[in-house]
mmCIF file with all atom_site columns, C-alpha atoms and ligand atoms in Angstrom:
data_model
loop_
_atom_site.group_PDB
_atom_site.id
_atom_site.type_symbol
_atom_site.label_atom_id
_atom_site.label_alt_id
_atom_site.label_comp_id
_atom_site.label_asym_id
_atom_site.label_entity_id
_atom_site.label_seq_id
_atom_site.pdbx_PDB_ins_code
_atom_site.Cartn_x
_atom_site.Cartn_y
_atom_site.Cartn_z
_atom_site.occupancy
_atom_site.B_iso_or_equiv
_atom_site.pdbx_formal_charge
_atom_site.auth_seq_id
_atom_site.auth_comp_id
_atom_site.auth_asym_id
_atom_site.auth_atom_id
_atom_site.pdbx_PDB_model_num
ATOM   1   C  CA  . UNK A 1 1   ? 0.000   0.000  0.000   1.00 45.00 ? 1   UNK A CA  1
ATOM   2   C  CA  . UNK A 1 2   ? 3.114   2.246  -0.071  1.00 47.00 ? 2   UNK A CA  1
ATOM   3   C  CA  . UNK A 1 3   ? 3.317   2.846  -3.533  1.00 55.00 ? 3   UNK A CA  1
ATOM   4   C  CA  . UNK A 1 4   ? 3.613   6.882  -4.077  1.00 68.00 ? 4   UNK A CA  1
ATOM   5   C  CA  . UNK A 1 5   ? 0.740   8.431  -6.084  1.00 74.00 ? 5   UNK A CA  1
ATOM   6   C  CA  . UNK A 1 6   ? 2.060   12.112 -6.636  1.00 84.00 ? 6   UNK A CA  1
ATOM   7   C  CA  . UNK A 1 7   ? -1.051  14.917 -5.815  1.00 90.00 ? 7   UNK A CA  1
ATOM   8   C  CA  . UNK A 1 8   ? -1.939  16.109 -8.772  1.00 94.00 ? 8   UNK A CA  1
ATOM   9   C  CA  . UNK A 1 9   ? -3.855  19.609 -8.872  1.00 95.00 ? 9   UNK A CA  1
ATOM   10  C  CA  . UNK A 1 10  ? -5.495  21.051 -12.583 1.00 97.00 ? 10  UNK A CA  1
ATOM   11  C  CA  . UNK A 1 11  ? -5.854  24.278 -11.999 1.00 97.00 ? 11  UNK A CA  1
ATOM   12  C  CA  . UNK A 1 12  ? -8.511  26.366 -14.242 1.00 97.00 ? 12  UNK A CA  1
ATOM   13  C  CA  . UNK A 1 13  ? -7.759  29.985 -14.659 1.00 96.00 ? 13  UNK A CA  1
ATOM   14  C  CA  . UNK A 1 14  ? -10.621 31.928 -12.682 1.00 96.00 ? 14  UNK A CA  1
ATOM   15  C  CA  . UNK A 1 15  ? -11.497 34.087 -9.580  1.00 94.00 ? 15  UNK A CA  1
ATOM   16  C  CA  . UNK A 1 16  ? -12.619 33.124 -6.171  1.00 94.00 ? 16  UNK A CA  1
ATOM   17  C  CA  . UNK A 1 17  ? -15.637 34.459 -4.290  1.00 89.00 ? 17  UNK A CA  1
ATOM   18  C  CA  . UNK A 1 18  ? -15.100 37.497 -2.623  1.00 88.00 ? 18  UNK A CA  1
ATOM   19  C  CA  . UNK A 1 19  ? -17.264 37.010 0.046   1.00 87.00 ? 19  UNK A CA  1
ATOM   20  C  CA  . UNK A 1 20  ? -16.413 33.867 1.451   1.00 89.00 ? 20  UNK A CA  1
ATOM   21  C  CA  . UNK A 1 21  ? -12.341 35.437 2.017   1.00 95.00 ? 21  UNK A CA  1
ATOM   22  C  CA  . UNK A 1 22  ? -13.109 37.784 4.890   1.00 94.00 ? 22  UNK A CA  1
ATOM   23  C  CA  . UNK A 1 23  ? -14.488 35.210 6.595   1.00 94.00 ? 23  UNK A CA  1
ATOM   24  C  CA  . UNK A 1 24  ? -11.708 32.512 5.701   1.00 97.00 ? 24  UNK A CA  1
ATOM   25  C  CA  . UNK A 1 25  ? -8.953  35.062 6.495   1.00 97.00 ? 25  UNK A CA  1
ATOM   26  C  CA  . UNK A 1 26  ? -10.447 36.351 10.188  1.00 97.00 ? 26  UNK A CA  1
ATOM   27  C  CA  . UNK A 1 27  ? -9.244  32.749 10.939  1.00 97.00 ? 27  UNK A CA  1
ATOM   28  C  CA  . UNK A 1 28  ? -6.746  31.861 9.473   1.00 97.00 ? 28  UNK A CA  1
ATOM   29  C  CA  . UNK A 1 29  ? -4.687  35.688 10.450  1.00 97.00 ? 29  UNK A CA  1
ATOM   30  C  CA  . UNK A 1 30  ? -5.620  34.256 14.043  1.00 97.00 ? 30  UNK A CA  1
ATOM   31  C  CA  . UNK A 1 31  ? -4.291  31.221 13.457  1.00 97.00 ? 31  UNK A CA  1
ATOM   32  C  CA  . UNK A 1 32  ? -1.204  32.294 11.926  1.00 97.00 ? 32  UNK A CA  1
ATOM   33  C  CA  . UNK A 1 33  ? -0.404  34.631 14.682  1.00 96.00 ? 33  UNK A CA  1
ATOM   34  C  CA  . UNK A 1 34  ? -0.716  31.832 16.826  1.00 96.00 ? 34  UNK A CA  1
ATOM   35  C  CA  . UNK A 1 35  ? 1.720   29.945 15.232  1.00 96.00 ? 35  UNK A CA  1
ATOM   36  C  CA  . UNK A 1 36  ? -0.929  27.103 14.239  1.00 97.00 ? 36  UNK A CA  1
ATOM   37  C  CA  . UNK A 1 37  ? -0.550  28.213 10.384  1.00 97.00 ? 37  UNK A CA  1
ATOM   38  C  CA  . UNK A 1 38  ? 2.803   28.815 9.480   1.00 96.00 ? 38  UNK A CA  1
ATOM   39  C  CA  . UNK A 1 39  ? 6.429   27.982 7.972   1.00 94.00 ? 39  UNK A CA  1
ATOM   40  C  CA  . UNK A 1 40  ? 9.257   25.355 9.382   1.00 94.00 ? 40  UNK A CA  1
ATOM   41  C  CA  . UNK A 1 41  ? 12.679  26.580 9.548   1.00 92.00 ? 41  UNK A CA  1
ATOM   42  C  CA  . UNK A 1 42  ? 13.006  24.544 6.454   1.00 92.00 ? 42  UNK A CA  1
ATOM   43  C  CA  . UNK A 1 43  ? 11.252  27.083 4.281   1.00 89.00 ? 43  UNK A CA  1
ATOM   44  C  CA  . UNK A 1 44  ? 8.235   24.135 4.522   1.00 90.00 ? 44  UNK A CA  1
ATOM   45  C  CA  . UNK A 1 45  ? 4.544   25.953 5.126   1.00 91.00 ? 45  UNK A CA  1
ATOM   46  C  CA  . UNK A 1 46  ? 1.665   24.348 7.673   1.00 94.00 ? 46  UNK A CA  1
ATOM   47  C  CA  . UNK A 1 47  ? -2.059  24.751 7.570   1.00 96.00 ? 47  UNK A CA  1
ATOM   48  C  CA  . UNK A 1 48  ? -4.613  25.327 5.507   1.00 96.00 ? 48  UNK A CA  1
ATOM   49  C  CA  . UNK A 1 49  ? -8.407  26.492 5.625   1.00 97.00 ? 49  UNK A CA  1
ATOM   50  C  CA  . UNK A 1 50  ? -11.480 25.536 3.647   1.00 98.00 ? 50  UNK A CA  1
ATOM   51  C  CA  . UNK A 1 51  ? -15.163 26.633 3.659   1.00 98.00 ? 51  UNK A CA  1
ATOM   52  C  CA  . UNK A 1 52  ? -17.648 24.382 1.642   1.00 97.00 ? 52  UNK A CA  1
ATOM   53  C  CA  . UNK A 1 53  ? -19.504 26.955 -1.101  1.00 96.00 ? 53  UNK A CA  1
ATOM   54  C  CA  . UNK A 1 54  ? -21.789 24.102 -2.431  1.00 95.00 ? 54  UNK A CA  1
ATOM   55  C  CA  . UNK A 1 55  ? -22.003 20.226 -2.871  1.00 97.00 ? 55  UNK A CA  1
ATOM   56  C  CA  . UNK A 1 56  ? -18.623 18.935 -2.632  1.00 97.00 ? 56  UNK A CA  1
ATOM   57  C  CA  . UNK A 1 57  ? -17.020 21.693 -3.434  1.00 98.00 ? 57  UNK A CA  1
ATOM   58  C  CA  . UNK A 1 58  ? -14.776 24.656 -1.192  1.00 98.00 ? 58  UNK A CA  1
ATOM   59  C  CA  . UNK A 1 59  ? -12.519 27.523 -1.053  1.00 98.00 ? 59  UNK A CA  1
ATOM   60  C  CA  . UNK A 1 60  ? -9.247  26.714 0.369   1.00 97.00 ? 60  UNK A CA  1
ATOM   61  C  CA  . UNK A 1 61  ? -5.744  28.481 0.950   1.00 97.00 ? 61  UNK A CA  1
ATOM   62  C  CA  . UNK A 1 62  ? -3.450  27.807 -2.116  1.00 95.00 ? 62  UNK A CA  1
ATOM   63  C  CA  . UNK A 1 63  ? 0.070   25.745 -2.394  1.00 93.00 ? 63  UNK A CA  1
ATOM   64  C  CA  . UNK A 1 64  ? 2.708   27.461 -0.127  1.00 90.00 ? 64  UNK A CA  1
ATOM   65  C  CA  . UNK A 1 65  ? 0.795   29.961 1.137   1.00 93.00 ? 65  UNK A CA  1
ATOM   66  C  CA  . UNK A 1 66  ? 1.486   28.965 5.369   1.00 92.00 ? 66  UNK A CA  1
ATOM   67  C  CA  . UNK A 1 67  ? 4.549   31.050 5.406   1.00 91.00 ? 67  UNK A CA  1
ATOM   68  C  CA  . UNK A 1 68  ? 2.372   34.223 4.294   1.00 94.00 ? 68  UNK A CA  1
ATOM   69  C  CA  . UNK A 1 69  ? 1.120   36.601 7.117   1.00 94.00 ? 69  UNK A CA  1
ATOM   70  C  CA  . UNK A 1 70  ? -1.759  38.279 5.147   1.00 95.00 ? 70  UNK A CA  1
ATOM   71  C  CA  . UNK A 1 71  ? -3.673  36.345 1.995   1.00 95.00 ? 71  UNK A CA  1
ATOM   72  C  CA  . UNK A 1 72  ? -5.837  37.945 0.005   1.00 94.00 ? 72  UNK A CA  1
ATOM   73  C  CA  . UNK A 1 73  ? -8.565  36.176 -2.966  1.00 93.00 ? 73  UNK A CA  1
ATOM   74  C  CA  . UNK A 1 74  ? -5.364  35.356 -5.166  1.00 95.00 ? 74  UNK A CA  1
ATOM   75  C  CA  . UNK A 1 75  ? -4.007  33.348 -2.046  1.00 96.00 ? 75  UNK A CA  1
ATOM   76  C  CA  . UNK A 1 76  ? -7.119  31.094 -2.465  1.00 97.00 ? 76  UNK A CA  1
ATOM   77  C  CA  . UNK A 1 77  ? -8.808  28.756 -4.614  1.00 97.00 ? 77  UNK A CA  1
ATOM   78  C  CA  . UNK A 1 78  ? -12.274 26.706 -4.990  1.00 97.00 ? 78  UNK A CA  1
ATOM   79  C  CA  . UNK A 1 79  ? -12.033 22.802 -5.525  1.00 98.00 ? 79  UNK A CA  1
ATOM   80  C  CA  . UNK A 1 80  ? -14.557 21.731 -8.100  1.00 98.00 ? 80  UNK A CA  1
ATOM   81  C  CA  . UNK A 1 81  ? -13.647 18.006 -8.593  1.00 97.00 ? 81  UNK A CA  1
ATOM   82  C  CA  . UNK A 1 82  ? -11.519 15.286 -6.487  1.00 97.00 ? 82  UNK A CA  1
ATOM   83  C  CA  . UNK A 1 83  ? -10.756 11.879 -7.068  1.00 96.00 ? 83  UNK A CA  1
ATOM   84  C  CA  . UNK A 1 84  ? -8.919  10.159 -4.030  1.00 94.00 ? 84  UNK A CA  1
ATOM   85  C  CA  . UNK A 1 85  ? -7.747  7.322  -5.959  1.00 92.00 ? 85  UNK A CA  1
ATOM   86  C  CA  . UNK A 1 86  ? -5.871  9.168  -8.351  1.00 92.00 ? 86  UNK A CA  1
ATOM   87  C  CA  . UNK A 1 87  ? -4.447  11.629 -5.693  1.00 93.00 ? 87  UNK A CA  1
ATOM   88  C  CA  . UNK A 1 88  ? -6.040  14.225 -8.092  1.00 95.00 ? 88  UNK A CA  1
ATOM   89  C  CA  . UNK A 1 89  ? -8.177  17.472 -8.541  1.00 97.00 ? 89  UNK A CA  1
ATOM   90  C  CA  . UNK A 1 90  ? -9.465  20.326 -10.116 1.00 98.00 ? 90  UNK A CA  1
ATOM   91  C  CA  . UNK A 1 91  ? -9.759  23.962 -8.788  1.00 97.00 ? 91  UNK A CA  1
ATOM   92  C  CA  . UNK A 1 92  ? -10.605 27.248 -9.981  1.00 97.00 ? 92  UNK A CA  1
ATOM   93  C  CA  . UNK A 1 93  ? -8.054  30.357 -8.918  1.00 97.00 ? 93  UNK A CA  1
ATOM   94  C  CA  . UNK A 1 94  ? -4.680  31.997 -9.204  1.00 96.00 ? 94  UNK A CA  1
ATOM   95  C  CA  . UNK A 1 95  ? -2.909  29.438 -7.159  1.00 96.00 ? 95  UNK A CA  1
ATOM   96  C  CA  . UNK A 1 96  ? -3.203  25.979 -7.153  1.00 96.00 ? 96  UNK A CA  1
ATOM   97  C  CA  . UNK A 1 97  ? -4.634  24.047 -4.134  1.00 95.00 ? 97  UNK A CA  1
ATOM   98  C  CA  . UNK A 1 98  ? -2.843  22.643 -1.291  1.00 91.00 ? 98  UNK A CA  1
ATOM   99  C  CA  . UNK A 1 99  ? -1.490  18.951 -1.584  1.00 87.00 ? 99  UNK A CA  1
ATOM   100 C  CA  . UNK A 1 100 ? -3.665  18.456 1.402   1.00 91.00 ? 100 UNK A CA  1
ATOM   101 C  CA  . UNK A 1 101 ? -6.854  19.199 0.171   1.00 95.00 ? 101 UNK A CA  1
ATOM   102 C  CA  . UNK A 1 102 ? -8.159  15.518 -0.409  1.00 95.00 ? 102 UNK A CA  1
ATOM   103 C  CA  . UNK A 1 103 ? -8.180  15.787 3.674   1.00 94.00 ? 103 UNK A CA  1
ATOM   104 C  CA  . UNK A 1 104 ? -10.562 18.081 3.597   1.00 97.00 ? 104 UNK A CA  1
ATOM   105 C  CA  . UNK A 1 105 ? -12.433 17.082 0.655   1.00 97.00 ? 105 UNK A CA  1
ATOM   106 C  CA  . UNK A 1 106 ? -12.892 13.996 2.199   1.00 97.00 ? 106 UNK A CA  1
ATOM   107 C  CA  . UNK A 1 107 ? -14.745 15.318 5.503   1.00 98.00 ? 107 UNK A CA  1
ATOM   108 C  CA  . UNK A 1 108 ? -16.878 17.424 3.109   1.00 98.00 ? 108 UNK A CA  1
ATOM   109 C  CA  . UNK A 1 109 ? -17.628 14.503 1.318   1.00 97.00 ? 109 UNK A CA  1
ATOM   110 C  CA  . UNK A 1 110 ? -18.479 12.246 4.855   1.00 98.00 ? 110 UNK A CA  1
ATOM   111 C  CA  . UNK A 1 111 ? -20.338 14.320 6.603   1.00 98.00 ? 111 UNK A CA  1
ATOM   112 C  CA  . UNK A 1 112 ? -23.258 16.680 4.703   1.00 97.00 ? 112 UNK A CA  1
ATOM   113 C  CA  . UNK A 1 113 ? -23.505 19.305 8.134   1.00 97.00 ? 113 UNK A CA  1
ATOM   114 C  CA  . UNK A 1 114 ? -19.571 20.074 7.891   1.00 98.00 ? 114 UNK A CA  1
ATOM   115 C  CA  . UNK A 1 115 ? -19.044 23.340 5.658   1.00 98.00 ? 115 UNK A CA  1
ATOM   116 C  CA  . UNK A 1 116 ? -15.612 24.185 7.479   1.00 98.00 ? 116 UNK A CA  1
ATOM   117 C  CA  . UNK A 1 117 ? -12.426 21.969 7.847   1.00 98.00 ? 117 UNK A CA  1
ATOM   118 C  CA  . UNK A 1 118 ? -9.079  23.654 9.345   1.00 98.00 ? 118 UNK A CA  1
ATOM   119 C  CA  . UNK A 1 119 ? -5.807  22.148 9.532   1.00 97.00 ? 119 UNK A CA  1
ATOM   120 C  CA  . UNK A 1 120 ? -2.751  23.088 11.782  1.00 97.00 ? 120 UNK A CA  1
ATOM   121 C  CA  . UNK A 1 121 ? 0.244   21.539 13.501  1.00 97.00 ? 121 UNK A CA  1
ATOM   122 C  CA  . UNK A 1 122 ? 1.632   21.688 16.498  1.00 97.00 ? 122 UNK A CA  1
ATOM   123 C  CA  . UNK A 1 123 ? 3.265   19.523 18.582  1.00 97.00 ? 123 UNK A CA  1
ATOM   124 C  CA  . UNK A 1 124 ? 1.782   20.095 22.198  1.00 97.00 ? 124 UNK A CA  1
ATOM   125 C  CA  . UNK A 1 125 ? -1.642  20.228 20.882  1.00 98.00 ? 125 UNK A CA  1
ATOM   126 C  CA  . UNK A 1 126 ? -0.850  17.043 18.757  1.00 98.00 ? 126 UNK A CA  1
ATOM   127 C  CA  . UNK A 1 127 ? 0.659   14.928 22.164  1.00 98.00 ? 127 UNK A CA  1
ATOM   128 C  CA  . UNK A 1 128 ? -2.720  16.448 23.734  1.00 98.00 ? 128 UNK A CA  1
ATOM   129 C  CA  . UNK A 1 129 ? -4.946  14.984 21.667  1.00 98.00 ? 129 UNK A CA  1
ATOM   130 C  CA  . UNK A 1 130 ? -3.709  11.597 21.021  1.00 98.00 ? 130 UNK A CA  1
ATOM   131 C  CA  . UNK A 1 131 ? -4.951  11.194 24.201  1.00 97.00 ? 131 UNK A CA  1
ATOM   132 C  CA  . UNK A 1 132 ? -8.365  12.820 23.980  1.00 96.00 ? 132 UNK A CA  1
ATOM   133 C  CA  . UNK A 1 133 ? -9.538  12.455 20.517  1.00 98.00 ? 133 UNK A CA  1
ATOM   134 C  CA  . UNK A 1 134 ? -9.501  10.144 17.628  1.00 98.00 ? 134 UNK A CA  1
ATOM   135 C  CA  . UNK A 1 135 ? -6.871  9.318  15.579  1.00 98.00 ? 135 UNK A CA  1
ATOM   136 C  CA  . UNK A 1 136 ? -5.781  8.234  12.279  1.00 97.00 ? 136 UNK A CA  1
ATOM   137 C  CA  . UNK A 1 137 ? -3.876  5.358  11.828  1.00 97.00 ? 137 UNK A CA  1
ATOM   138 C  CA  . UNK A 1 138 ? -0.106  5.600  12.815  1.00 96.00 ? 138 UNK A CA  1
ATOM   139 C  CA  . UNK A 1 139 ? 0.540   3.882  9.196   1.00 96.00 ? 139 UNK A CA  1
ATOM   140 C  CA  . UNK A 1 140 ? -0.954  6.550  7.011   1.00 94.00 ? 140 UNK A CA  1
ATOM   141 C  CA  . UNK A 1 141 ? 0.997   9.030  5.715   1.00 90.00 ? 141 UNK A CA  1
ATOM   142 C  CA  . UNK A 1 142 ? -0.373  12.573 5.047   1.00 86.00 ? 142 UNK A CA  1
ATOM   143 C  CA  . UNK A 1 143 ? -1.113  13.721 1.179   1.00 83.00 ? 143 UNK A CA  1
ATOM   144 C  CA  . UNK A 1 144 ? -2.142  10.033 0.216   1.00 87.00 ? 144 UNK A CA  1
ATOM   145 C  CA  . UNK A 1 145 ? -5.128  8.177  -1.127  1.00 89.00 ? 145 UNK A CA  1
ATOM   146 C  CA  . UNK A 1 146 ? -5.189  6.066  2.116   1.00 92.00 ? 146 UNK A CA  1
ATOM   147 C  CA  . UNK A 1 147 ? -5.064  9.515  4.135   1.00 92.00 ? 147 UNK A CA  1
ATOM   148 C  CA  . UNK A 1 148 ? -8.498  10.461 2.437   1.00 93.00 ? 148 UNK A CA  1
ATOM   149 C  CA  . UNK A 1 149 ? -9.776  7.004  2.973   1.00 94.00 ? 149 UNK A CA  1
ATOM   150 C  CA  . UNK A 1 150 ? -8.732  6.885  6.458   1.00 96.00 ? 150 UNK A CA  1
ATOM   151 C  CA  . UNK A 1 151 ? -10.309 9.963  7.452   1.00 96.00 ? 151 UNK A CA  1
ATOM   152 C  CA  . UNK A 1 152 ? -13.816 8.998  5.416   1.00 96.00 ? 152 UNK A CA  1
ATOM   153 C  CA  . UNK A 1 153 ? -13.553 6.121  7.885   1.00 96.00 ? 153 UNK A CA  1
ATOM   154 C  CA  . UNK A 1 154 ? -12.674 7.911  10.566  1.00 98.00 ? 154 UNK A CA  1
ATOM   155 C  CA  . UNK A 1 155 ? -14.884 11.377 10.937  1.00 97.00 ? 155 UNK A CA  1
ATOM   156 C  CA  . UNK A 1 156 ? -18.447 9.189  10.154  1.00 96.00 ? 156 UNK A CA  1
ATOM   157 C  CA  . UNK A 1 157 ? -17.735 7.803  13.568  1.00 97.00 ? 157 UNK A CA  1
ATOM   158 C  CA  . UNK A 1 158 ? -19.887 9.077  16.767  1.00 97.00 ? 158 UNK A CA  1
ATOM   159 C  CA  . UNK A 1 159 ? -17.200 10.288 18.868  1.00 98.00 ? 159 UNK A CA  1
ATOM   160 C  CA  . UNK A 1 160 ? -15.378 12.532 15.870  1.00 98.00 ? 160 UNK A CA  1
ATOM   161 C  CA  . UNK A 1 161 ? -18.561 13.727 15.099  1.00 97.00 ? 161 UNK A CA  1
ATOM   162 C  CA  . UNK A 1 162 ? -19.095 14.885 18.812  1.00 97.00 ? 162 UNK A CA  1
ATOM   163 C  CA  . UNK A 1 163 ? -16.008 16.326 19.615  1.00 98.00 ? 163 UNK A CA  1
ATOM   164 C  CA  . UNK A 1 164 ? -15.399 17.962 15.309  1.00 98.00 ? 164 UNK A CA  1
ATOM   165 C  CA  . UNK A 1 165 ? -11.749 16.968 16.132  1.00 98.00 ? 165 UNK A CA  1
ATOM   166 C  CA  . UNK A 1 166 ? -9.127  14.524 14.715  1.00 98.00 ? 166 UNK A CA  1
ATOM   167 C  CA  . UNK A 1 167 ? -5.433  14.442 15.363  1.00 98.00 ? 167 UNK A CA  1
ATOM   168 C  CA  . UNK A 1 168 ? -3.469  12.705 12.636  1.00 97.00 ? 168 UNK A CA  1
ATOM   169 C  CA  . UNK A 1 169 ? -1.333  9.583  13.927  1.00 97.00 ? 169 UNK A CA  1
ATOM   170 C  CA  . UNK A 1 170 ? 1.016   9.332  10.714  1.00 94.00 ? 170 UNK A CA  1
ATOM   171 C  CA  . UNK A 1 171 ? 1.626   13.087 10.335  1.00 94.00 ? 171 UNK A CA  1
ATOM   172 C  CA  . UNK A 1 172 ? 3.192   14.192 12.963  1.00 95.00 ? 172 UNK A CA  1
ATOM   173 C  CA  . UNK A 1 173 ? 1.635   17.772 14.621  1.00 97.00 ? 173 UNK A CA  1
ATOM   174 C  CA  . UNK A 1 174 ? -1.224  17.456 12.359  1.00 97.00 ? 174 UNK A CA  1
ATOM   175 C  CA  . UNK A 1 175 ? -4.732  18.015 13.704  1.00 98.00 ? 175 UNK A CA  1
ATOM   176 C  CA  . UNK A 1 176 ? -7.705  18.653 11.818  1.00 98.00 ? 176 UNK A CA  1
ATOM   177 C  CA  . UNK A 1 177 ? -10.913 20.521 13.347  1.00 98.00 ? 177 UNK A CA  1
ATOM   178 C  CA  . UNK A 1 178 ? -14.212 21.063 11.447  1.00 98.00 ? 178 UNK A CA  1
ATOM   179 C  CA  . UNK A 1 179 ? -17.674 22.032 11.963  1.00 98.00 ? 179 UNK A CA  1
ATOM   180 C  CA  . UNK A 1 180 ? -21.140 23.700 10.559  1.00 98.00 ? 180 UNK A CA  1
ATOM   181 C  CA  . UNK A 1 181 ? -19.320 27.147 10.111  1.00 98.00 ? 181 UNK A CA  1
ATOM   182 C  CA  . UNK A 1 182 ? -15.888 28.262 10.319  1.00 97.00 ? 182 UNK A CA  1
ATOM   183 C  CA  . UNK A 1 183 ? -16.220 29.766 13.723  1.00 97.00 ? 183 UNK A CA  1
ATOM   184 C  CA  . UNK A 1 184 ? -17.086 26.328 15.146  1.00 98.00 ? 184 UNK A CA  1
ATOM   185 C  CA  . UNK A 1 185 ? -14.533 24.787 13.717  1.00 98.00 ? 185 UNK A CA  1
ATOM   186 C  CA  . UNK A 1 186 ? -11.768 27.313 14.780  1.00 98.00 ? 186 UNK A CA  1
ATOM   187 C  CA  . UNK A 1 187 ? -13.358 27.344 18.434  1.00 98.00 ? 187 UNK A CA  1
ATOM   188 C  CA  . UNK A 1 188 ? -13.266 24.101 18.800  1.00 98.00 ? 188 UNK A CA  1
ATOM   189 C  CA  . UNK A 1 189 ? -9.677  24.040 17.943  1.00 98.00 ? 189 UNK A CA  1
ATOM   190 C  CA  . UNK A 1 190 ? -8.843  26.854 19.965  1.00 98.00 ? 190 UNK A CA  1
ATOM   191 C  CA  . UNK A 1 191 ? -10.868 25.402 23.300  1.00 98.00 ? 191 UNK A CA  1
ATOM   192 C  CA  . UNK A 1 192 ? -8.521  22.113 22.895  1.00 98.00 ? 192 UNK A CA  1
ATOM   193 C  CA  . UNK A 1 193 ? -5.195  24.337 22.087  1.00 97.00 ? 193 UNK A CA  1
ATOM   194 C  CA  . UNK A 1 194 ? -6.309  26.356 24.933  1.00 97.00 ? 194 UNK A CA  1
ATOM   195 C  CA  . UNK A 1 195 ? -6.595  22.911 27.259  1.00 97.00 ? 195 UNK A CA  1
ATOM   196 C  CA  . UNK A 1 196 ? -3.405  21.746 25.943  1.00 96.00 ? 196 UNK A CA  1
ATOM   197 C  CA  . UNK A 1 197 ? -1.353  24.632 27.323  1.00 91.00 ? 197 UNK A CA  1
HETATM 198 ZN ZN1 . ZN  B 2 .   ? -0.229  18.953 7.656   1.00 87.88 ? 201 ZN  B ZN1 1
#
């Protein structure tokens, strides 16, 4: 099951809806200044931010964008069309979409009252909730088809759906939060962060 299926993003020239960025970047500039969005010492960004628009599809922060303190619309794009067993998808914008959309695409796709999916890292946070939330499998690496598949599996279940957050086993400091709007999904993040201190 290791066998590497490289992401694959076709992007389509186009603009992003206005409307939905204000609300995307009130959270994610608070998440970035606390540190939960941001850039490794190795140049490598962390965190993205989606908002479902309609059906399966959602605005989320571009490719390399977590080192970037402000975003605006060209810092975002809308994912039309995924296919997890290809490791592939389509999205409308400036920038294409970050390699770990399919994460998010796949708790829009599980669960129809989700319209908001955030992903950070952190390490404290991370050791936190390995002991108070569910967890993806230690054996699944982030950015792959099994990744997606795992987390279908794992957000349908009661207690993820109760407590809208996940911690990721096999990516180390990553956590994903969700919820019916963006503000539940970054409180619930930041009540857990908060208890992690
Ligand atoms: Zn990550």
């Amino acid at each position: 099951m290791s066998d590497y299926i490289k992401f694959n993003c076709n992007l389509i020239k186009g603009t992003v809806e206005k409307e939905k960025i204000e609300e995307l970047n009130y959270w994610r500039n608070k998440l970035f200044e606390m540190g939960l969005i941001g850039v490794y010492e190795n140049g490598v960004g962390f965190g993205n931010i989606s908002e479902r628009t309609q059906g399966n599809k959602f605005i989320i922060t571009g490719s390399t964008t977590g080192g970037k303190e402000k975003l605006d619309e060209k810092g975002y794009c809308k994912v039309t069309e995924f296919d997890f067993k290809k490791n592939s998808l389509s999205c409308v914008g400036k920038i294409k979409a970050s390699s770990e959309s399919l994460t998010h695409a796949a708790v829009y796709q599980s669960l129809a009252e989700v319209n908001a999916v955030i992903h950070v890292h952190n390490l404290k946070l991370w050791n936190y909730l390995l002991e108070k939330a569910p967890a993806t499998k230690k054996e699944v690496k982030y950015g792959t088809p099994e990744m997606a598949k795992e987390l279908i599996r794992l957000v349908k279940e009661k207690e993820a759906r109760e407590k809208k957050i996940v911690v990721m086993k096999g990516h180390k400091e990553g956590i994903i939060s969700f919820g019916k709007t963006l503000e539940e999904a970054g409180k619930t993040l930041l009540k857990y962060f908060e208890e992690s201190k």
